Amino acid sequence: MDFWSRLIAGTSLSPSTPSKAAFNDPVKRLARFRREYSQLLQEWRHVTNLSKDSDTADTIRACLRNINKFLSDESRLPSPHPCLSFSAQNQIYVSAAKIATVSYNEDIIREAITLFSTLIESEEEDFIENEAFSQSLMNLLARITGANSIRLNSETEVDVIELAFGIAAKIRLQPEILPAWFTTGDVSSEDEDKGHHERFAGKTSKEDFPLFYLLVDYIHHEGRIGDFARTGLLYIIESASISMPLEQWLVESDLATLMATGLGALYSQLSRKLVIDYPEDGLPLILAMSDFKHPRATADIVSSTSTDFQGHMDTFLSHLVFWQDVLDHCKSVEVKQTLLEHFQVIFLQQLLYPSLLESSDADGGSSVAVLTYLRRVLESVEHPDMIHLILNYLLALPDTTMLESVASTKSLASEARKRKSMNLATMGTQQSTPDLFNLVDLIIGSLRSKSVQTITVTLQLFSVILRRHHRYAVSTLLRTTRVVTDGPQKLVGAHQMELAYILDLANDISVQDGFDEIYDGHIKDATNLLESHPCSHQLIVPVGISKPPGKQSTIPGTPQDVHHHTLRPDDPILRTLLSILSGRPRNMRIYEH
């Protein structure tokens, strides 16, 4: 029928697609492009309700798809590019955004997103610097991702956030385009007599920087969409160091509050009661050779091998790592300090410490849970400022962070941060503090518990602090005596004689063959422990090579290098450990003086 229809109508029997030669002709290409755009507008203007007219929706989708193909193919051809110029002059993106907004059709929405992506990737006509372009795009994205919008599938959502990520990446590389996407709003007549910082204070909103809030809404998602959102947000925060208005806006905005409450929400989703278990194929050898029985999980008590629990824990730790990435990328001192203050007050003071304070062995394992969570936090955190805040607060060390400016400048961002610091300080005074019961008390009390699991997780936590954060443990968890090295030192010959005597003694009492191999293995293990210890990093650098500065905290009061010291015999943790190993009652005195 198609053959006879074409013959009667007198049309060509060849396919309707244009030849390559016709497409390479800029004049003919533009003519076809304009026809497609005219048909798009005509279909849109003559439809009453696009969301209920499927035939018109299909035609509009086809027009948008053809327009995208014209633009994509033209961008790969040598100049001139008349279709791109026509798109810029006639602002076809405005119509495309409006059509997609009212269509409630995911296929049309996806073609509109592709159109914006194609125009940005063309890097011509300065689309990304155009305020009309940015407003049209952000209005579209706000409508299709809002609470009352159409439910998009995962692929379309990824396209949306990938587009937002691409814009954030261009802002990072081309700071001059920031004004098209970020504005602090117009100044009303009643605010004209106010100072600049007074007009700015408390006036931040989503309308100022919708791209920023779009990325914030997706930072908790998993997979590619979460990766795009988090990385895009990092790029925007990094740009604050080269834009004073953006720096002040970030300080005044609820970025720090959203991040801290988001981290707290993920922490609150973790089970309050936990039992430590091992998978069948991962049981330690010493337990496999014993009469070990797997603990039973209940409706209230979750096993550490549970898939759901591990998923919640991984999500929480990944967001904690994102906090570190934000602080690493943030070059603005004021923004960084604002984030740290919210991390301390909202997460540490209102969530983490109260959970430690309220934990108990009597209710079925809450101590095991919170001690395990704290250990995982300290294992994951590497940023020195975050480490300092956590341990400085939980160990009840002198507070040198809150309400103390790290910069002596009188910038507007600094003044804004000080105002928020005062509010946070008021909030923090309403919470319990570790002055009467700190992490040292919790560890000592947990080591004296009758629960084997509580003792086990406490030893794991204690080990992490000693291995990774030794500077904080020397004067708090441990009672030490400083070793004075000014006196005479042992000679190498005397040391070798003592070592030979000890080796002969060990060889005489050994009941196993291959003593040399056993000793070599012990030496390798001891060497690995020493080299991996944080205090050894500056000592293992070869002579003649400048020592690396190391990653130090920028917060005042951070413990510095640890002096040579020895553990005192009356150290409470040492006495408790010896009591556990000896099997004696907890209250029995180990040393008699």
Tab-separated table of C-alpha atoms in Angstrom, residues 320-574:
chain	number	residue	atom	x	y	z
A	320	LEU	CA	31.236	9.690	56.567
A	321	VAL	CA	33.880	9.335	53.855
A	322	PHE	CA	31.976	11.922	51.819
A	323	TRP	CA	32.329	14.314	54.754
A	324	GLN	CA	36.088	13.864	54.507
A	325	ASP	CA	36.021	14.472	50.760
A	326	VAL	CA	34.105	17.708	51.297
A	327	LEU	CA	36.643	18.935	53.847
A	328	ASP	CA	39.526	17.942	51.571
A	329	HIS	CA	38.077	19.809	48.578
A	330	CYS	CA	36.965	22.836	50.576
A	331	LYS	CA	39.606	25.554	50.285
A	332	SER	CA	37.529	28.117	52.174
A	333	VAL	CA	38.487	28.272	55.844
A	334	GLU	CA	35.123	29.717	56.851
A	335	VAL	CA	33.068	27.075	55.049
A	336	LYS	CA	35.255	24.308	56.453
A	337	GLN	CA	34.951	25.626	59.999
A	338	THR	CA	31.179	25.898	59.629
A	339	LEU	CA	30.997	22.264	58.555
A	340	LEU	CA	33.186	21.116	61.442
A	341	GLU	CA	31.162	23.016	64.026
A	342	HIS	CA	27.920	21.443	62.803
A	343	PHE	CA	29.567	18.023	62.763
A	344	GLN	CA	30.533	18.449	66.410
A	345	VAL	CA	27.272	19.858	67.745
A	346	ILE	CA	24.684	17.973	65.695
A	347	PHE	CA	26.389	14.610	65.264
A	348	LEU	CA	28.883	14.236	68.107
A	349	GLN	CA	27.081	16.019	70.923
A	350	GLN	CA	23.474	15.178	70.067
A	351	LEU	CA	23.799	11.643	68.665
A	352	LEU	CA	27.097	9.809	69.038
A	353	TYR	CA	27.949	10.698	72.637
A	354	PRO	CA	24.391	10.189	73.998
A	355	SER	CA	24.326	6.724	72.411
A	356	LEU	CA	27.591	5.877	74.189
A	357	LEU	CA	26.300	7.319	77.452
A	358	GLU	CA	23.035	5.367	77.324
A	359	SER	CA	24.594	2.038	76.325
A	360	SER	CA	24.409	-0.879	78.731
A	361	ASP	CA	25.035	-4.619	78.924
A	362	ALA	CA	21.800	-5.119	80.803
A	363	ASP	CA	19.504	-4.558	77.833
A	364	GLY	CA	20.862	-7.162	75.456
A	365	GLY	CA	23.807	-5.707	73.642
A	366	SER	CA	23.576	-1.941	73.186
A	367	SER	CA	27.166	-1.571	74.434
A	368	VAL	CA	28.363	-4.003	71.780
A	369	ALA	CA	26.559	-1.980	69.114
A	370	VAL	CA	27.745	1.526	69.978
A	371	LEU	CA	31.334	0.436	70.691
A	372	THR	CA	31.422	-1.331	67.336
A	373	TYR	CA	30.055	1.742	65.560
A	374	LEU	CA	32.623	3.996	67.198
A	375	ARG	CA	35.406	1.610	66.179
A	376	ARG	CA	34.215	1.591	62.570
A	377	VAL	CA	34.059	5.381	62.599
A	378	LEU	CA	37.631	5.707	63.881
A	379	GLU	CA	38.804	3.129	61.348
A	380	SER	CA	37.198	5.025	58.475
A	381	VAL	CA	38.019	8.613	59.397
A	382	GLU	CA	41.362	9.892	58.152
A	383	HIS	CA	40.820	13.644	58.029
A	384	PRO	CA	42.837	15.110	60.936
A	385	ASP	CA	40.254	17.756	61.828
A	386	MET	CA	37.464	15.194	62.103
A	387	ILE	CA	39.686	12.871	64.142
A	388	HIS	CA	40.522	15.727	66.471
A	389	LEU	CA	36.887	16.709	66.969
A	390	ILE	CA	35.785	13.141	67.720
A	391	LEU	CA	38.550	12.184	70.138
A	392	ASN	CA	38.971	15.624	71.662
A	393	TYR	CA	35.278	15.668	72.583
A	394	LEU	CA	34.826	12.042	73.660
A	395	LEU	CA	38.012	12.081	75.752
A	396	ALA	CA	36.957	15.383	77.385
A	397	LEU	CA	40.134	17.190	76.371
A	398	PRO	CA	40.200	21.004	76.649
A	399	ASP	CA	37.887	22.501	74.039
A	400	THR	CA	39.744	24.851	71.698
A	401	THR	CA	37.450	24.766	68.695
A	402	MET	CA	34.056	26.241	69.396
A	403	LEU	CA	33.691	29.998	69.146
A	404	GLU	CA	37.365	30.342	68.232
A	405	SER	CA	38.083	31.892	64.873
A	406	VAL	CA	40.732	30.137	62.851
A	407	ALA	CA	41.218	33.193	60.696
A	408	SER	CA	42.000	36.727	61.727
A	409	THR	CA	40.233	38.279	58.754
A	410	LYS	CA	37.102	40.382	59.098
A	411	SER	CA	35.441	39.076	55.937
A	412	LEU	CA	31.684	38.895	55.548
A	413	ALA	CA	31.883	35.106	55.495
A	414	SER	CA	33.780	35.198	58.779
A	415	GLU	CA	31.116	37.360	60.386
A	416	ALA	CA	28.403	35.038	59.093
A	417	ARG	CA	30.182	31.999	60.495
A	418	LYS	CA	30.529	33.634	63.910
A	419	ARG	CA	26.781	34.260	64.025
A	420	LYS	CA	26.078	30.613	63.292
A	421	SER	CA	28.707	29.551	65.844
A	422	MET	CA	26.884	31.454	68.570
A	423	ASN	CA	23.642	29.641	67.709
A	424	LEU	CA	25.402	26.275	67.715
A	425	ALA	CA	27.048	27.012	71.046
A	426	THR	CA	23.635	27.697	72.569
A	427	MET	CA	22.343	24.430	71.147
A	428	GLY	CA	25.349	22.507	72.469
A	429	THR	CA	24.915	23.696	76.067
A	430	GLN	CA	21.597	21.830	76.267
A	431	GLN	CA	23.270	18.428	75.845
A	432	SER	CA	25.204	16.177	78.216
A	433	THR	CA	28.962	16.574	78.074
A	434	PRO	CA	31.764	14.037	78.634
A	435	ASP	CA	33.195	15.998	81.570
A	436	LEU	CA	31.861	13.486	84.115
A	437	PHE	CA	31.793	10.351	81.950
A	438	ASN	CA	34.094	10.174	78.957
A	439	LEU	CA	35.454	7.535	76.616
A	440	VAL	CA	38.134	6.464	79.110
A	441	ASP	CA	35.475	5.645	81.706
A	442	LEU	CA	33.448	3.761	79.112
A	443	ILE	CA	36.408	1.644	77.961
A	444	ILE	CA	37.529	0.761	81.488
A	445	GLY	CA	33.980	-0.068	82.541
A	446	SER	CA	33.380	-2.187	79.438
A	447	LEU	CA	36.610	-4.147	79.988
A	448	ARG	CA	35.281	-5.085	83.427
A	449	SER	CA	32.011	-6.335	81.970
A	450	LYS	CA	30.860	-9.924	82.396
A	451	SER	CA	29.938	-10.076	78.703
A	452	VAL	CA	32.629	-11.616	76.519
A	453	GLN	CA	31.300	-9.780	73.461
A	454	THR	CA	31.481	-6.427	75.234
A	455	ILE	CA	35.087	-7.094	76.256
A	456	THR	CA	35.939	-8.175	72.709
A	457	VAL	CA	34.574	-5.090	70.959
A	458	THR	CA	36.121	-2.848	73.629
A	459	LEU	CA	39.547	-4.357	72.993
A	460	GLN	CA	39.049	-3.819	69.268
A	461	LEU	CA	38.160	-0.165	69.863
A	462	PHE	CA	41.123	0.293	72.198
A	463	SER	CA	43.422	-1.289	69.614
A	464	VAL	CA	42.216	1.061	66.868
A	465	ILE	CA	42.873	4.131	69.018
A	466	LEU	CA	46.357	2.890	69.923
A	467	ARG	CA	47.308	1.990	66.360
A	468	ARG	CA	45.753	4.853	64.410
A	469	HIS	CA	45.436	7.711	66.912
A	470	HIS	CA	48.221	7.023	69.383
A	471	ARG	CA	48.786	10.682	70.244
A	472	TYR	CA	45.360	10.952	71.833
A	473	ALA	CA	45.793	7.762	73.881
A	474	VAL	CA	49.080	8.519	75.637
A	475	SER	CA	47.750	11.111	78.065
A	476	THR	CA	44.153	9.876	78.355
A	477	LEU	CA	43.611	6.138	77.991
A	478	LEU	CA	47.052	5.269	79.314
A	479	ARG	CA	49.050	6.388	82.330
A	480	THR	CA	52.588	6.854	81.147
A	481	THR	CA	55.902	8.127	82.427
A	482	ARG	CA	58.171	10.103	80.178
A	483	VAL	CA	61.531	8.463	79.525
A	484	VAL	CA	64.458	10.821	79.979
A	485	THR	CA	67.114	10.089	77.357
A	486	ASP	CA	69.768	12.519	78.586
A	487	GLY	CA	71.611	9.848	80.594
A	488	PRO	CA	74.060	7.218	79.347
A	489	GLN	CA	72.736	4.986	76.598
A	490	LYS	CA	73.199	1.242	76.232
A	491	LEU	CA	76.048	0.327	73.891
A	492	VAL	CA	75.416	-1.742	70.781
A	493	GLY	CA	77.675	-4.497	72.055
A	494	ALA	CA	75.759	-4.788	75.323
A	495	HIS	CA	72.485	-4.880	73.444
A	496	GLN	CA	73.739	-7.678	71.202
A	497	MET	CA	74.911	-9.703	74.206
A	498	GLU	CA	71.494	-9.434	75.854
A	499	LEU	CA	69.764	-10.365	72.608
A	500	ALA	CA	71.999	-13.421	72.133
A	501	TYR	CA	71.296	-14.568	75.697
A	502	ILE	CA	67.517	-14.250	75.195
A	503	LEU	CA	67.659	-16.119	71.883
A	504	ASP	CA	69.653	-18.956	73.429
A	505	LEU	CA	67.150	-19.155	76.260
A	506	ALA	CA	64.225	-19.257	73.822
A	507	ASN	CA	65.950	-21.911	71.736
A	508	ASP	CA	66.551	-24.100	74.803
A	509	ILE	CA	62.936	-24.050	75.965
A	510	SER	CA	61.382	-24.301	72.488
A	511	VAL	CA	59.656	-27.617	71.790
A	512	GLN	CA	59.199	-26.928	68.067
A	513	ASP	CA	61.604	-27.385	65.204
A	514	GLY	CA	62.458	-24.551	62.854
A	515	PHE	CA	63.193	-21.979	65.522
A	516	ASP	CA	64.978	-19.714	63.032
A	517	GLU	CA	61.940	-19.613	60.735
A	518	ILE	CA	59.661	-18.846	63.676
A	519	TYR	CA	61.955	-16.043	64.800
A	520	ASP	CA	62.131	-14.581	61.268
A	521	GLY	CA	58.348	-14.559	61.094
A	522	HIS	CA	58.167	-12.809	64.446
A	523	ILE	CA	60.664	-10.179	63.254
A	524	LYS	CA	58.598	-9.502	60.128
A	525	ASP	CA	55.390	-9.168	62.143
A	526	ALA	CA	57.042	-6.812	64.633
A	527	THR	CA	58.561	-4.763	61.807
A	528	ASN	CA	55.187	-4.377	60.097
A	529	LEU	CA	53.592	-3.254	63.351
A	530	LEU	CA	56.312	-0.680	63.971
A	531	GLU	CA	56.330	0.694	60.433
A	532	SER	CA	52.538	1.000	60.320
A	533	HIS	CA	52.372	2.816	63.652
A	534	PRO	CA	51.519	6.513	63.204
A	535	CYS	CA	54.415	7.594	65.417
A	536	SER	CA	56.913	5.787	63.177
A	537	HIS	CA	56.222	7.686	59.966
A	538	GLN	CA	58.795	10.358	60.726
A	539	LEU	CA	61.364	7.840	61.985
A	540	ILE	CA	61.577	5.459	59.026
A	541	VAL	CA	62.554	8.142	56.495
A	542	PRO	CA	66.143	7.442	55.319
A	543	VAL	CA	68.860	9.805	56.447
A	544	GLY	CA	69.437	12.700	54.048
A	545	ILE	CA	65.857	12.784	52.759
A	546	SER	CA	63.556	15.527	53.929
A	547	LYS	CA	60.804	14.220	56.148
A	548	PRO	CA	57.239	14.551	54.874
A	549	PRO	CA	55.224	17.166	56.752
A	550	GLY	CA	52.336	14.777	57.360
A	551	LYS	CA	48.659	15.609	57.407
A	552	GLN	CA	48.079	17.687	60.512
A	553	SER	CA	44.904	19.108	61.933
A	554	THR	CA	44.223	22.796	61.396
A	555	ILE	CA	42.336	23.054	64.702
A	556	PRO	CA	44.264	24.462	67.682
A	557	GLY	CA	45.001	22.043	70.503
A	558	THR	CA	45.828	18.984	68.403
A	559	PRO	CA	48.346	16.700	70.196
A	560	GLN	CA	51.819	16.984	68.738
A	561	ASP	CA	54.643	14.451	68.563
A	562	VAL	CA	54.650	11.871	71.342
A	563	HIS	CA	57.732	11.803	73.574
A	564	HIS	CA	59.466	8.602	74.606
A	565	HIS	CA	57.473	7.089	77.420
A	566	THR	CA	56.848	3.909	79.362
A	567	LEU	CA	53.613	2.453	80.689
A	568	ARG	CA	53.100	2.804	84.425
A	569	PRO	CA	52.401	-0.395	86.427
A	570	ASP	CA	49.309	1.180	88.013
A	571	ASP	CA	47.665	1.905	84.665
A	572	PRO	CA	43.968	0.897	85.046
A	573	ILE	CA	43.655	-0.627	81.589
A	574	LEU	CA	46.868	-2.617	82.021
